[in-house]
C-alpha positions as semicolon CSV with decimal commas, in nm:
position;residue;x (nm);y (nm);z (nm)
1;M;1,169;-1,211;-2,071
2;S;0,948;-1,086;-2,351
3;R;0,635;-1,264;-2,469
4;K;0,820;-1,370;-2,785
5;E;1,109;-1,513;-2,583
6;K;0,867;-1,698;-2,357
7;E;0,685;-1,846;-2,656
8;T;1,017;-1,972;-2,793
9;F;1,130;-2,098;-2,454
10;I;0,824;-2,304;-2,371
11;H;0,764;-2,439;-2,721
12;D;0,801;-2,809;-2,663
13;D;0,600;-3,127;-2,703
14;S;0,455;-3,104;-2,355
15;V;0,306;-2,760;-2,365
16;G;0,300;-2,632;-2,722
17;T;0,248;-2,258;-2,752
18;M;0,134;-1,966;-2,542
19;A;-0,216;-2,034;-2,677
20;D;-0,204;-2,377;-2,510
21;V;-0,099;-2,220;-2,181
22;E;-0,384;-1,970;-2,204
23;A;-0,621;-2,260;-2,275
24;V;-0,506;-2,427;-1,952
25;M;-0,573;-2,103;-1,764
26;K;-0,922;-2,079;-1,910
27;K;-0,996;-2,437;-1,810
28;Y;-0,876;-2,425;-1,450
29;D;-0,889;-2,055;-1,364
30;R;-1,233;-1,900;-1,412
31;E;-1,082;-1,555;-1,387
32;S;-0,926;-1,617;-1,730
33;N;-1,262;-1,686;-1,897
34;T;-1,341;-1,333;-2,008
35;R;-1,519;-1,159;-2,292
36;V;-1,318;-1,067;-2,599
37;W;-1,299;-0,692;-2,656
38;T;-1,099;-0,521;-2,929
39;G;-1,066;-0,175;-3,079
40;L;-1,263;0,112;-2,927
41;P;-1,474;-0,104;-2,686
42;E;-1,153;-0,256;-2,547
43;K;-1,007;0,090;-2,488
44;I;-1,323;0,216;-2,318
45;I;-1,339;-0,084;-2,082
46;R;-0,967;-0,060;-2,017
47;Y;-1,002;0,302;-1,906
48;L;-1,311;0,219;-1,700
49;M;-1,111;-0,049;-1,518
50;A;-0,821;0,191;-1,464
51;A;-1,057;0,460;-1,333
52;F;-1,205;0,211;-1,086
53;A;-0,855;0,127;-0,960
54;V;-0,779;0,494;-0,903
55;Y;-1,116;0,536;-0,729
56;C;-1,034;0,246;-0,494
57;I;-0,706;0,410;-0,393
58;I;-0,878;0,746;-0,333
59;D;-1,155;0,574;-0,138
60;A;-0,917;0,382;0,088
61;I;-0,696;0,683;0,166
62;F;-0,915;0,992;0,155
63;L;-1,291;0,923;0,165
64;T;-1,463;0,946;0,503
65;T;-1,825;0,921;0,395
66;L;-2,070;0,681;0,554
67;Q;-1,952;0,319;0,541
68;E;-2,283;0,200;0,396
69;I;-2,242;0,444;0,106
70;R;-1,878;0,361;0,034
71;Y;-1,928;-0,016;0,045
72;S;-2,243;-0,020;-0,168
73;V;-2,094;0,212;-0,433
74;F;-1,786;-0,011;-0,440
75;M;-1,994;-0,328;-0,488
76;G;-2,210;-0,157;-0,751
77;M;-1,898;-0,083;-0,955
78;I;-1,775;-0,441;-0,909
79;I;-2,107;-0,581;-1,035
80;F;-2,105;-0,347;-1,336
81;L;-1,744;-0,425;-1,435
82;G;-1,790;-0,794;-1,356
83;F;-2,071;-0,845;-1,606
84;L;-1,875;-0,644;-1,863
85;T;-1,587;-0,888;-1,816
86;F;-1,727;-1,237;-1,759
87;P;-1,962;-1,414;-2,005
88;V;-2,252;-1,637;-1,908
89;K;-2,060;-1,959;-1,979
90;K;-1,726;-2,096;-2,093
91;G;-1,655;-2,116;-2,462
92;V;-1,566;-1,903;-2,759
93;E;-1,712;-1,556;-2,719
94;R;-1,812;-1,331;-3,006
95;V;-1,577;-1,036;-3,034
96;N;-1,713;-0,704;-2,898
97;H;-2,044;-0,861;-2,800
98;I;-2,249;-0,862;-2,482
99;P;-2,597;-1,021;-2,491
100;W;-2,902;-0,809;-2,412
101;Y;-2,982;-1,012;-2,101
102;D;-2,632;-0,948;-1,963
103;I;-2,683;-0,576;-2,017
104;I;-3,008;-0,593;-1,820
105;I;-2,849;-0,792;-1,535
106;M;-2,548;-0,558;-1,533
107;V;-2,758;-0,241;-1,514
108;V;-3,026;-0,369;-1,275
109;G;-2,777;-0,557;-1,055
110;S;-2,538;-0,267;-1,011
111;G;-2,837;-0,033;-0,983
112;A;-2,950;-0,221;-0,672
113;Y;-2,626;-0,133;-0,495
114;F;-2,633;0,228;-0,613
115;F;-2,994;0,250;-0,491
116;Y;-2,876;0,139;-0,147
117;A;-2,598;0,399;-0,154
118;F;-2,841;0,676;-0,249
119;N;-3,091;0,573;0,021
120;A;-2,844;0,470;0,290
121;M;-2,976;0,717;0,548
122;T;-3,331;0,593;0,495
123;V;-3,216;0,233;0,541
124;I;-3,040;0,325;0,866
125;R;-3,344;0,516;0,993
126;L;-3,592;0,239;0,912
127;S;-3,367;-0,037;1,055
128;A;-3,574;-0,356;1,106
129;R;-3,888;-0,185;0,973
130;I;-3,733;-0,197;0,625
131;M;-3,867;-0,554;0,597
132;A;-4,212;-0,401;0,553
133;E;-4,099;-0,202;0,246
134;P;-4,158;-0,412;-0,072
135;L;-3,936;-0,186;-0,289
136;Y;-3,637;-0,222;-0,058
137;M;-3,688;-0,597;-0,029
138;A;-3,706;-0,631;-0,409
139;V;-3,390;-0,424;-0,452
140;G;-3,209;-0,633;-0,189
141;L;-3,311;-0,958;-0,357
142;I;-3,193;-0,831;-0,698
143;G;-2,858;-0,726;-0,548
144;I;-2,807;-1,068;-0,388
145;L;-2,904;-1,260;-0,705
146;A;-2,678;-1,044;-0,924
147;L;-2,384;-1,116;-0,693
148;V;-2,463;-1,489;-0,695
149;E;-2,476;-1,500;-1,077
150;L;-2,149;-1,310;-1,110
151;C;-1,992;-1,548;-0,859
152;R;-2,103;-1,844;-1,069
153;R;-1,930;-1,691;-1,369
154;C;-1,599;-1,581;-1,222
155;V;-1,548;-1,793;-0,908
156;G;-1,736;-2,116;-0,965
157;L;-2,003;-2,339;-0,814
158;P;-1,829;-2,488;-0,505
159;I;-1,864;-2,174;-0,292
160;L;-2,222;-2,128;-0,416
161;C;-2,304;-2,484;-0,310
162;V;-2,188;-2,399;0,041
163;A;-2,387;-2,073;0,040
164;G;-2,695;-2,244;-0,106
165;A;-2,688;-2,520;0,156
166;L;-2,665;-2,261;0,433
167;I;-2,951;-2,053;0,291
168;I;-3,170;-2,365;0,281
169;Y;-3,067;-2,439;0,640
170;T;-3,159;-2,081;0,730
171;F;-3,513;-2,127;0,597
172;I;-3,542;-2,462;0,775
173;S;-3,439;-2,284;1,095
174;G;-3,745;-2,063;1,068
175;I;-3,586;-1,745;0,930
176;G;-3,820;-1,566;0,686
177;V;-3,728;-1,438;0,339
178;T;-3,754;-1,069;0,430
179;Q;-3,545;-1,112;0,743
180;L;-3,279;-1,295;0,545
181;I;-3,272;-1,027;0,271
182;R;-3,238;-0,754;0,533
183;T;-2,955;-0,941;0,708
184;L;-2,763;-1,020;0,390
185;F;-2,809;-0,691;0,202
186;Y;-2,885;-0,413;0,448
187;T;-2,670;-0,496;0,752
188;A;-2,303;-0,542;0,831
189;N;-2,363;-0,916;0,889
190;G;-2,404;-1,008;0,524
191;I;-2,251;-0,895;0,195
192;F;-2,109;-0,578;0,351
193;S;-1,941;-0,755;0,643
194;T;-1,569;-0,777;0,726
195;P;-1,449;-0,948;0,402
196;V;-1,585;-0,678;0,168
197;G;-1,480;-0,408;0,415
198;V;-1,123;-0,536;0,406
199;C;-1,140;-0,544;0,024
200;V;-1,233;-0,174;0,025
201;K;-0,966;-0,083;0,280
202;Y;-0,667;-0,295;0,174
203;I;-0,704;-0,593;-0,055
204;V;-0,788;-0,423;-0,386
205;I;-0,497;-0,180;-0,346
206;F;-0,256;-0,467;-0,282
207;I;-0,393;-0,651;-0,587
208;I;-0,326;-0,336;-0,791
209;F;0,025;-0,331;-0,644
210;G;0,069;-0,693;-0,757
211;A;-0,043;-0,597;-1,108
212;F;0,222;-0,323;-1,117
213;L;0,487;-0,570;-0,999
214;E;0,390;-0,803;-1,281
215;R;0,418;-0,523;-1,537
216;T;0,766;-0,430;-1,415
217;G;0,889;-0,779;-1,505
218;V;0,967;-0,898;-1,153
219;A;0,813;-1,244;-1,215
220;D;1,056;-1,314;-1,500
221;F;1,336;-1,178;-1,283
222;F;1,245;-1,427;-1,008
223;I;1,256;-1,718;-1,254
224;R;1,596;-1,612;-1,391
225;F;1,723;-1,552;-1,038
226;A;1,610;-1,901;-0,935
227;N;1,786;-2,047;-1,240
228;T;2,108;-1,870;-1,145
229;A;2,083;-1,962;-0,777
230;V;1,997;-2,333;-0,794
231;G;1,968;-2,433;-1,160
232;R;2,319;-2,585;-1,184
233;F;2,273;-2,816;-0,885
234;T;2,134;-3,170;-0,875
235;G;1,772;-3,166;-0,991
236;G;1,814;-2,804;-1,098
237;P;1,487;-2,747;-1,294
238;A;1,271;-2,873;-1,007
239;K;1,461;-2,661;-0,755
240;V;1,414;-2,363;-0,985
241;A;1,038;-2,425;-0,974
242;V;1,040;-2,428;-0,592
243;V;1,253;-2,115;-0,550
244;A;1,076;-1,920;-0,826
245;S;0,732;-2,005;-0,686
246;A;0,838;-1,904;-0,335
247;L;0,959;-1,569;-0,466
248;E;0,657;-1,513;-0,690
249;G;0,437;-1,597;-0,393
250;M;0,563;-1,283;-0,221
251;A;0,377;-1,076;-0,481
252;S;0,092;-1,307;-0,585
253;G;-0,163;-1,524;-0,418
254;S;-0,325;-1,736;-0,688
255;S;-0,212;-2,098;-0,686
256;V;-0,354;-2,177;-1,032
257;A;-0,212;-1,860;-1,191
258;N;0,128;-1,925;-1,033
259;T;0,123;-2,288;-1,148
260;V;0,049;-2,194;-1,507
261;G;0,266;-1,880;-1,512
262;S;0,594;-2,030;-1,395
263;G;0,495;-2,389;-1,474
264;S;0,477;-2,316;-1,847
265;I;0,855;-2,272;-1,821
266;T;0,965;-2,503;-1,539
267;I;0,753;-2,812;-1,612
268;P;0,891;-2,864;-1,967
269;M;1,242;-2,808;-1,825
270;M;1,186;-3,076;-1,561
271;K;1,050;-3,324;-1,814
272;K;1,342;-3,257;-2,045
273;M;1,584;-3,338;-1,762
274;G;1,409;-3,672;-1,703
275;Y;1,156;-3,610;-1,427
276;R;0,831;-3,804;-1,448
277;P;0,544;-3,587;-1,579
278;E;0,342;-3,642;-1,258
279;F;0,636;-3,538;-1,043
280;A;0,717;-3,231;-1,255
281;A;0,357;-3,109;-1,243
282;A;0,325;-3,187;-0,871
283;V;0,640;-2,993;-0,780
284;E;0,513;-2,681;-0,955
285;A;0,160;-2,716;-0,814
286;A;0,279;-2,772;-0,456
287;A;0,529;-2,486;-0,475
288;S;0,279;-2,248;-0,636
289;T;0,015;-2,329;-0,376
290;G;0,272;-2,233;-0,113
291;G;0,274;-1,884;-0,262
292;Q;-0,047;-1,820;-0,071
293;I;0,127;-1,868;0,264
294;M;0,437;-1,667;0,173
295;P;0,451;-1,317;0,326
296;P;0,394;-1,034;0,267
297;I;0,067;-1,072;0,067
298;M;-0,035;-1,434;0,142
299;G;-0,317;-1,441;-0,110
300;A;-0,464;-1,128;0,054
301;A;-0,574;-1,342;0,351
302;A;-0,318;-1,177;0,581
303;F;-0,526;-0,858;0,580
304;L;-0,841;-1,051;0,667
305;M;-0,657;-1,233;0,945
306;A;-0,541;-0,900;1,087
307;E;-0,901;-0,780;1,085
308;F;-1,045;-1,097;1,242
309;T;-0,778;-1,132;1,513
310;G;-0,705;-0,766;1,583
311;I;-0,332;-0,834;1,539
312;P;-0,140;-0,581;1,323
313;Y;-0,077;-0,695;0,966
314;G;0,302;-0,662;1,002
315;R;0,303;-0,903;1,294
316;I;0,080;-1,150;1,106
317;A;0,331;-1,149;0,818
318;L;0,618;-1,205;1,063
319;M;0,437;-1,499;1,223
320;A;0,391;-1,659;0,881
321;I;0,761;-1,659;0,789
322;L;0,883;-1,977;0,964
323;P;0,587;-2,199;0,862
324;A;0,626;-2,076;0,501
325;V;1,001;-2,146;0,505
326;L;0,935;-2,495;0,643
327;Y;0,678;-2,558;0,370
328;F;0,914;-2,470;0,086
329;T;1,208;-2,641;0,257
330;G;1,010;-2,963;0,271
331;I;0,938;-2,948;-0,104
332;F;1,300;-2,849;-0,181
333;I;1,439;-3,144;0,017
334;A;1,193;-3,386;-0,146
335;V;1,301;-3,260;-0,488
336;H;1,669;-3,298;-0,399
337;L;1,626;-3,655;-0,271
338;E;1,419;-3,752;-0,576
339;A;1,695;-3,612;-0,800
340;K;1,961;-3,805;-0,607
341;R;1,755;-4,124;-0,622
342;T;1,703;-4,101;-0,999
343;G;2,042;-3,950;-1,085
344;M;1,914;-3,618;-1,219
345;E;2,169;-3,354;-1,307
346;G;2,150;-2,977;-1,308
347;I;2,102;-2,737;-1,598
348;P;2,422;-2,685;-1,803
349;K;2,601;-2,370;-1,692
350;D;2,603;-2,220;-2,041
351;Q;2,222;-2,228;-2,044
352;L;2,183;-2,028;-1,723
353;P;2,148;-1,650;-1,689
354;K;2,467;-1,465;-1,599
355;P;2,476;-1,335;-1,238
356;K;2,619;-1,003;-1,358
357;E;2,318;-0,947;-1,581
358;L;2,080;-1,016;-1,291
359;M;2,269;-0,777;-1,064
360;K;2,184;-0,497;-1,307
361;E;1,814;-0,564;-1,252
362;L;1,807;-0,575;-0,871
363;Y;1,622;-0,244;-0,884
364;L;1,312;-0,448;-0,978
365;L;1,290;-0,551;-0,612
366;L;1,258;-0,192;-0,490
367;P;0,873;-0,192;-0,481
368;L;0,867;-0,504;-0,263
369;I;1,140;-0,366;-0,037
370;A;0,950;-0,037;-0,009
371;L;0,627;-0,219;0,081
372;I;0,790;-0,433;0,349
373;Y;0,967;-0,131;0,499
374;L;0,661;0,096;0,497
375;V;0,428;-0,166;0,645
376;G;0,685;-0,264;0,907
377;S;0,754;0,095;1,009
378;N;0,393;0,149;1,134
379;T;0,429;0,511;1,017
380;F;0,161;0,488;0,748
381;T;-0,164;0,298;0,708
382;M;-0,153;-0,020;0,497
383;A;-0,346;0,149;0,215
384;Y;-0,108;0,445;0,214
385;S;0,195;0,213;0,226
386;A;0,064;0,014;-0,071
387;T;-0,005;0,335;-0,265
388;L;0,349;0,463;-0,206
389;S;0,480;0,122;-0,315
390;I;0,272;0,149;-0,634
391;L;0,442;0,484;-0,704
392;V;0,781;0,315;-0,654
393;A;0,669;0,039;-0,894
394;M;0,575;0,303;-1,152
395;I;0,924;0,456;-1,133
396;V;1,089;0,115;-1,149
397;G;0,867;0,020;-1,444
398;V;0,968;0,330;-1,637
399;I;1,335;0,256;-1,569
400;H;1,291;-0,104;-1,677
401;K;1,118;0,000;-1,999
402;I;1,410;0,222;-2,098
403;I;1,738;0,078;-1,963
404;P;1,732;-0,279;-2,102
405;H;1,692;-0,153;-2,459
406;I;2,020;0,039;-2,465
407;I;2,346;-0,152;-2,500
408;F;2,679;0,028;-2,505
409;T;2,939;-0,097;-2,751
410;K;3,309;-0,093;-2,678
411;D;3,364;0,238;-2,854
412;G;3,095;0,402;-2,641
413;S;2,830;0,431;-2,910
414;E;2,475;0,315;-2,845
415;K;2,280;0,057;-3,034
416;E;1,929;-0,075;-2,996
417;D;1,886;-0,414;-2,836
418;E;1,697;-0,675;-3,029
419;G;1,327;-0,664;-2,956
420;E;1,110;-0,365;-2,881
421;K;1,246;-0,016;-2,931
422;P;1,292;0,216;-2,632
423;S;0,967;0,395;-2,559
424;L;0,849;0,651;-2,310
425;S;0,488;0,535;-2,352
426;F;0,304;0,518;-2,022
427;S;0,018;0,303;-2,150
428;W;0,156;0,016;-1,940
429;I;0,053;0,213;-1,630
430;I;-0,308;0,218;-1,754
431;D;-0,274;-0,154;-1,827
432;A;-0,148;-0,220;-1,473
433;F;-0,439;-0,029;-1,318
434;S;-0,681;-0,209;-1,551
435;N;-0,536;-0,554;-1,478
436;G;-0,545;-0,482;-1,106
437;S;-0,915;-0,397;-1,125
438;K;-0,990;-0,704;-1,333
439;S;-0,806;-0,932;-1,089
440;S;-0,987;-0,778;-0,793
441;I;-1,334;-0,860;-0,928
442;T;-1,306;-1,231;-0,848
443;V;-1,166;-1,166;-0,501
444;V;-1,434;-0,912;-0,410
445;V;-1,716;-1,128;-0,543
446;A;-1,585;-1,427;-0,347
447;C;-1,565;-1,211;-0,034
448;G;-1,922;-1,094;-0,093
449;I;-2,044;-1,454;-0,107
450;A;-1,833;-1,531;0,201
451;G;-2,028;-1,251;0,368
452;I;-2,354;-1,425;0,273
453;I;-2,223;-1,748;0,424
454;S;-2,116;-1,563;0,736
455;G;-2,458;-1,397;0,758
456;C;-2,638;-1,732;0,742
457;I;-2,411;-1,874;1,011
458;T;-2,473;-1,572;1,233
459;V;-2,851;-1,558;1,195
460;T;-2,893;-1,934;1,259
461;G;-2,630;-1,974;1,529
462;L;-2,477;-2,259;1,327
463;A;-2,125;-2,192;1,457
464;S;-2,237;-2,279;1,811
465;I;-2,411;-2,595;1,688
466;L;-2,102;-2,708;1,494
467;L;-1,884;-2,627;1,794
468;G;-2,097;-2,846;2,014
469;A;-2,091;-3,130;1,759
470;I;-1,712;-3,133;1,721
471;V;-1,651;-3,098;2,095
472;S;-1,890;-3,389;2,150
473;L;-1,726;-3,608;1,883
474;S;-1,376;-3,527;2,006
475;H;-1,470;-3,566;2,374
476;G;-1,272;-3,250;2,439
477;I;-0,946;-3,403;2,307
478;V;-0,769;-3,124;2,116
479;M;-0,589;-3,353;1,871
480;V;-0,913;-3,521;1,764
481;A;-1,079;-3,181;1,729
482;L;-0,787;-3,064;1,512
483;V;-0,827;-3,363;1,280
484;L;-1,204;-3,307;1,248
485;T;-1,147;-2,936;1,184
486;M;-0,883;-3,019;0,921
487;L;-1,128;-3,242;0,733
488;C;-1,394;-2,972;0,753
489;C;-1,152;-2,710;0,614
490;I;-1,037;-2,929;0,325
491;V;-1,393;-3,018;0,222
492;L;-1,528;-2,663;0,250
493;G;-1,216;-2,522;0,081
494;M;-1,233;-2,729;-0,237
495;G;-1,255;-2,498;-0,537
496;V;-1,297;-2,186;-0,320
497;P;-1,055;-1,891;-0,363
498;T;-0,810;-1,818;-0,081
499;T;-0,976;-1,507;0,058
500;A;-1,330;-1,647;0,064
501;N;-1,194;-1,978;0,187
502;Y;-1,031;-1,817;0,486
503;C;-1,340;-1,606;0,560
504;I;-1,552;-1,921;0,580
505;M;-1,294;-2,103;0,791
506;A;-1,252;-1,805;1,025
507;G;-1,627;-1,788;1,083
508;V;-1,701;-2,160;1,111
509;C;-1,391;-2,352;1,221
510;A;-1,155;-2,115;1,404
511;P;-1,401;-2,048;1,693
512;I;-1,417;-2,425;1,755
513;L;-1,042;-2,447;1,815
514;I;-1,038;-2,128;2,022
515;A;-1,308;-2,277;2,244
516;L;-1,074;-2,574;2,301
517;N;-0,805;-2,333;2,429
518;V;-0,598;-2,319;2,109
519;E;-0,423;-1,981;2,082
520;P;-0,654;-1,759;1,868
521;V;-0,393;-1,662;1,608
522;A;-0,276;-2,027;1,588
523;A;-0,638;-2,135;1,531
524;H;-0,671;-1,887;1,245
525;F;-0,342;-1,998;1,087
526;F;-0,453;-2,361;1,123
527;V;-0,778;-2,315;0,930
528;F;-0,601;-2,089;0,678
529;Y;-0,343;-2,358;0,595
530;F;-0,591;-2,641;0,558
531;G;-0,824;-2,432;0,348
532;I;-0,539;-2,364;0,107
533;V;-0,414;-2,724;0,064
534;A;-0,751;-2,805;-0,094
535;D;-0,591;-2,670;-0,414
536;I;-0,359;-2,972;-0,428
537;T;-0,571;-3,228;-0,242
538;P;-0,779;-3,460;-0,465
539;P;-1,050;-3,479;-0,579
540;V;-1,079;-3,100;-0,637
541;A;-0,712;-3,008;-0,672
542;L;-0,723;-2,718;-0,920
543;A;-0,352;-2,627;-0,901
544;A;-0,246;-2,990;-0,944
545;Y;-0,485;-3,036;-1,236
546;A;-0,354;-2,719;-1,403
547;G;0,001;-2,849;-1,368
548;S;-0,100;-3,190;-1,505
549;A;-0,257;-3,024;-1,809
550;I;0,077;-2,860;-1,890
551;A;0,279;-3,177;-1,819
552;K;0,019;-3,400;-1,988
553;S;0,021;-3,624;-1,681
554;D;-0,249;-3,812;-1,493
555;P;-0,439;-3,549;-1,288
556;M;-0,522;-3,773;-0,992
557;K;-0,167;-3,909;-0,963
558;T;-0,035;-3,554;-0,988
559;G;-0,261;-3,447;-0,702
560;L;-0,146;-3,737;-0,484
561;V;0,223;-3,664;-0,550
562;A;0,167;-3,293;-0,482
563;T;-0,001;-3,381;-0,152
564;K;0,303;-3,589;-0,053
565;L;0,542;-3,310;-0,151
566;A;0,342;-3,058;0,052
567;I;0,352;-3,272;0,365
568;A;0,480;-2,975;0,566
569;A;0,144;-2,804;0,513
570;F;-0,024;-3,102;0,682
571;V;0,223;-3,132;0,971
572;V;0,323;-2,776;1,062
573;P;-0,032;-2,650;1,143
574;Y;-0,068;-2,918;1,411
575;V;0,261;-2,808;1,561
576;F;0,174;-2,439;1,597
577;A;-0,181;-2,525;1,707
578;L;-0,042;-2,732;1,994
579;N;0,254;-2,502;2,059
580;P;0,232;-2,152;1,905
581;A;0,603;-2,087;1,966
582;M;0,654;-2,164;1,595
583;L;0,452;-1,848;1,526
584;F;0,678;-1,659;1,769
585;V;0,389;-1,640;2,016
586;N;0,480;-1,659;2,386
587;V;0,851;-1,690;2,298
588;T;1,073;-1,589;2,590
589;S;1,420;-1,543;2,433
590;V;1,618;-1,511;2,110
591;F;1,779;-1,849;2,181
592;E;1,435;-2,012;2,180
593;V;1,359;-1,858;1,839
594;V;1,692;-1,985;1,697
595;Q;1,630;-2,329;1,846
596;I;1,283;-2,348;1,695
597;C;1,409;-2,245;1,350
598;I;1,702;-2,491;1,339
599;T;1,522;-2,792;1,484
600;S;1,214;-2,736;1,269
601;L;1,424;-2,730;0,951
602;L;1,606;-3,049;1,055
603;G;1,270;-3,205;1,138
604;I;1,130;-3,128;0,796
605;F;1,440;-3,290;0,647
606;G;1,366;-3,609;0,841
607;V;0,999;-3,620;0,741
608;A;1,077;-3,546;0,374
609;A;1,345;-3,819;0,362
610;A;1,106;-4,068;0,523
611;L;0,831;-3,997;0,270
612;N;1,072;-4,006;-0,026
613;G;1,230;-4,332;0,092
614;Y;1,581;-4,225;0,002
615;L;1,875;-4,070;0,186
616;A;2,221;-4,186;0,083
617;R;2,055;-4,499;-0,053
618;P;1,702;-4,645;-0,065
619;L;1,555;-4,677;0,285
620;N;1,367;-4,974;0,427
621;M;1,035;-4,922;0,602
622;F;1,179;-4,952;0,953
623;V;1,433;-4,673;0,893
624;R;1,168;-4,456;0,729
625;I;0,946;-4,486;1,037
626;I;1,237;-4,387;1,264
627;L;1,318;-4,089;1,039
628;A;0,956;-3,972;1,035
629;A;0,929;-4,000;1,414
630;A;1,261;-3,816;1,460
631;G;1,148;-3,541;1,224
632;L;0,814;-3,494;1,396
633;C;0,985;-3,479;1,737
634;M;1,208;-3,197;1,613
635;I;0,925;-3,004;1,450
636;V;0,730;-2,997;1,778
637;P;0,882;-2,710;1,982
638;G;1,036;-2,836;2,307
639;T;1,388;-2,915;2,430
640;I;1,323;-3,279;2,523
641;T;1,154;-3,366;2,194
642;D;1,423;-3,174;2,003
643;L;1,706;-3,372;2,169
644;A;1,531;-3,706;2,119
645;G;1,463;-3,630;1,753
646;L;1,816;-3,499;1,691
647;V;1,978;-3,812;1,838
648;A;1,758;-4,042;1,627
649;L;1,813;-3,834;1,312
650;V;2,193;-3,827;1,353
651;M;2,203;-4,202;1,416
652;V;2,007;-4,277;1,100
653;V;2,213;-4,035;0,884
654;V;2,546;-4,171;1,014
655;Y;2,431;-4,530;0,967
656;E;2,297;-4,479;0,614
657;F;2,595;-4,282;0,488
658;G;2,830;-4,533;0,654
659;I;2,664;-4,821;0,473
660;K;2,675;-4,623;0,148
661;K;3,047;-4,561;0,193
662;K;3,115;-4,931;0,257
663;E;2,915;-5,025;-0,054
664;S;3,114;-4,775;-0,262
665;I;3,447;-4,913;-0,131
666;G;3,329;-5,268;-0,198
667;K;3,240;-5,185;-0,559
668;A;3,577;-5,013;-0,608
């Protein structure tokens, strides 16, 4: 779908024009608040961004220089490009303008990191004695402050509030300024800790891969595929939103960007079919947030989880499949029951894409298929696999730029399709590299601040203190500890990007659960899930608010509805924390895997029906409680609970449909 087609498609009273959609992005997604460059300056910055992307690929695959040098050069480039991209505040920016003070911060800030790279051997040799060197301390302080300011611009204040509170706590704990600067800037326990290291090794390359996928048109393909697959059924537009977001989540990890990207199309469709604005916005927000838990990319957190747990990335992605399927199934069922309750119909068949036309574009999936195969084969490193997948995306992109513009008439002659003319221009490749670099800035900066948070926790021993507090409050009862940890994750995760969010949770909350004998990987998945749902949990529910801006609905009501729709994200983590069989951990047979999959899906159906209050007909409170209990019993892995839940679920379904049938006969 071209930009022109999209503008025509979404032009409706609820959303207006593409300019309105971009305004929503600027309001709720700081990454979209960028300087305005045109002409020669735009070209120069575009090529700088593309060159940085190429450098990142070369660094991850070929460079073997000292880690301190690689990481500091990488962060220096990020600081430089970041201040070129993000202005000091929101608002209308002057075209081709950067204030003098931003130039100073950009040069001095990036210079601090390049200074470290140039003097890395001296830093290593001096070790703790570097605290007695005023020049090195001044450089370290400048580097930290430049990162903090860039974070304020492109990520936001919530994560800085967490970091600021921890820095104050560090000083209260008796840690001096020079010791803190050394820890945060010159050791592997601060800015250059695991999060930034993983950015250098994997994350940036996968973000570049995602940018190439976007340029090939796979996002539009997913939306049209979802329309063809489920658009004609009851509640079609809402089901399209769920399926499209699940598919887009495979290649993207931003809940706000997903909400606005696909929501600009699906939300007006849902409203047109009769869905309440709050419900339409909530469906898209909940589904888009789920994109961060959908393998293979999972908002880039999968790579961090592999690093923190020592479990191969491919296995992490495999473990995430069933919980992700349950999440989207829960939303899909809720949408279906809401459509049945309100009498919603599907999209007319003549308005849906033709399956034959979609079949011709299946080649767009080749980059994703290549990535999954290469990563799963364990033949190549993740960076090398992503690079090969980028090459596949380039080939697919070239094919897609040429083929759709040629239509053969019946007599065999060729004619140009309406729209752009066929072109062999490869400028889109530069654009993809440039967009990948631009998108990576926010992620890397957030990871750098997460490193600062981690450094403060390490130097003060706060993790041990928090562990003792939660163990004391919970009296060693795992369920109580899980609830307290959930609340901690949701509060700390509000307004914080996925990658940084998970880094904080992995350093602060996961060790608490592990100490209470929760399986380590289950503990990490638990904190990952509850960090993510902050995007749809009021009061700071950025994805829900972005959806409400498009639907012109009440933001708080939208957040509450989205929370209800995403109930699986609040239930499933408790299940795999208490019994990690859902993550395929400690599973003894294929039968057990099949049993877990089937009963979990049926359980989600029961919980969704109970929350919606409708099955074959409206449900009373007593039946809803039975349904919820039956669903929860089936979600918890175990033969006894599965049988008990199945019996209760079948009894309720048979009873409700029986009553419905009698009522229908009576009316006839």
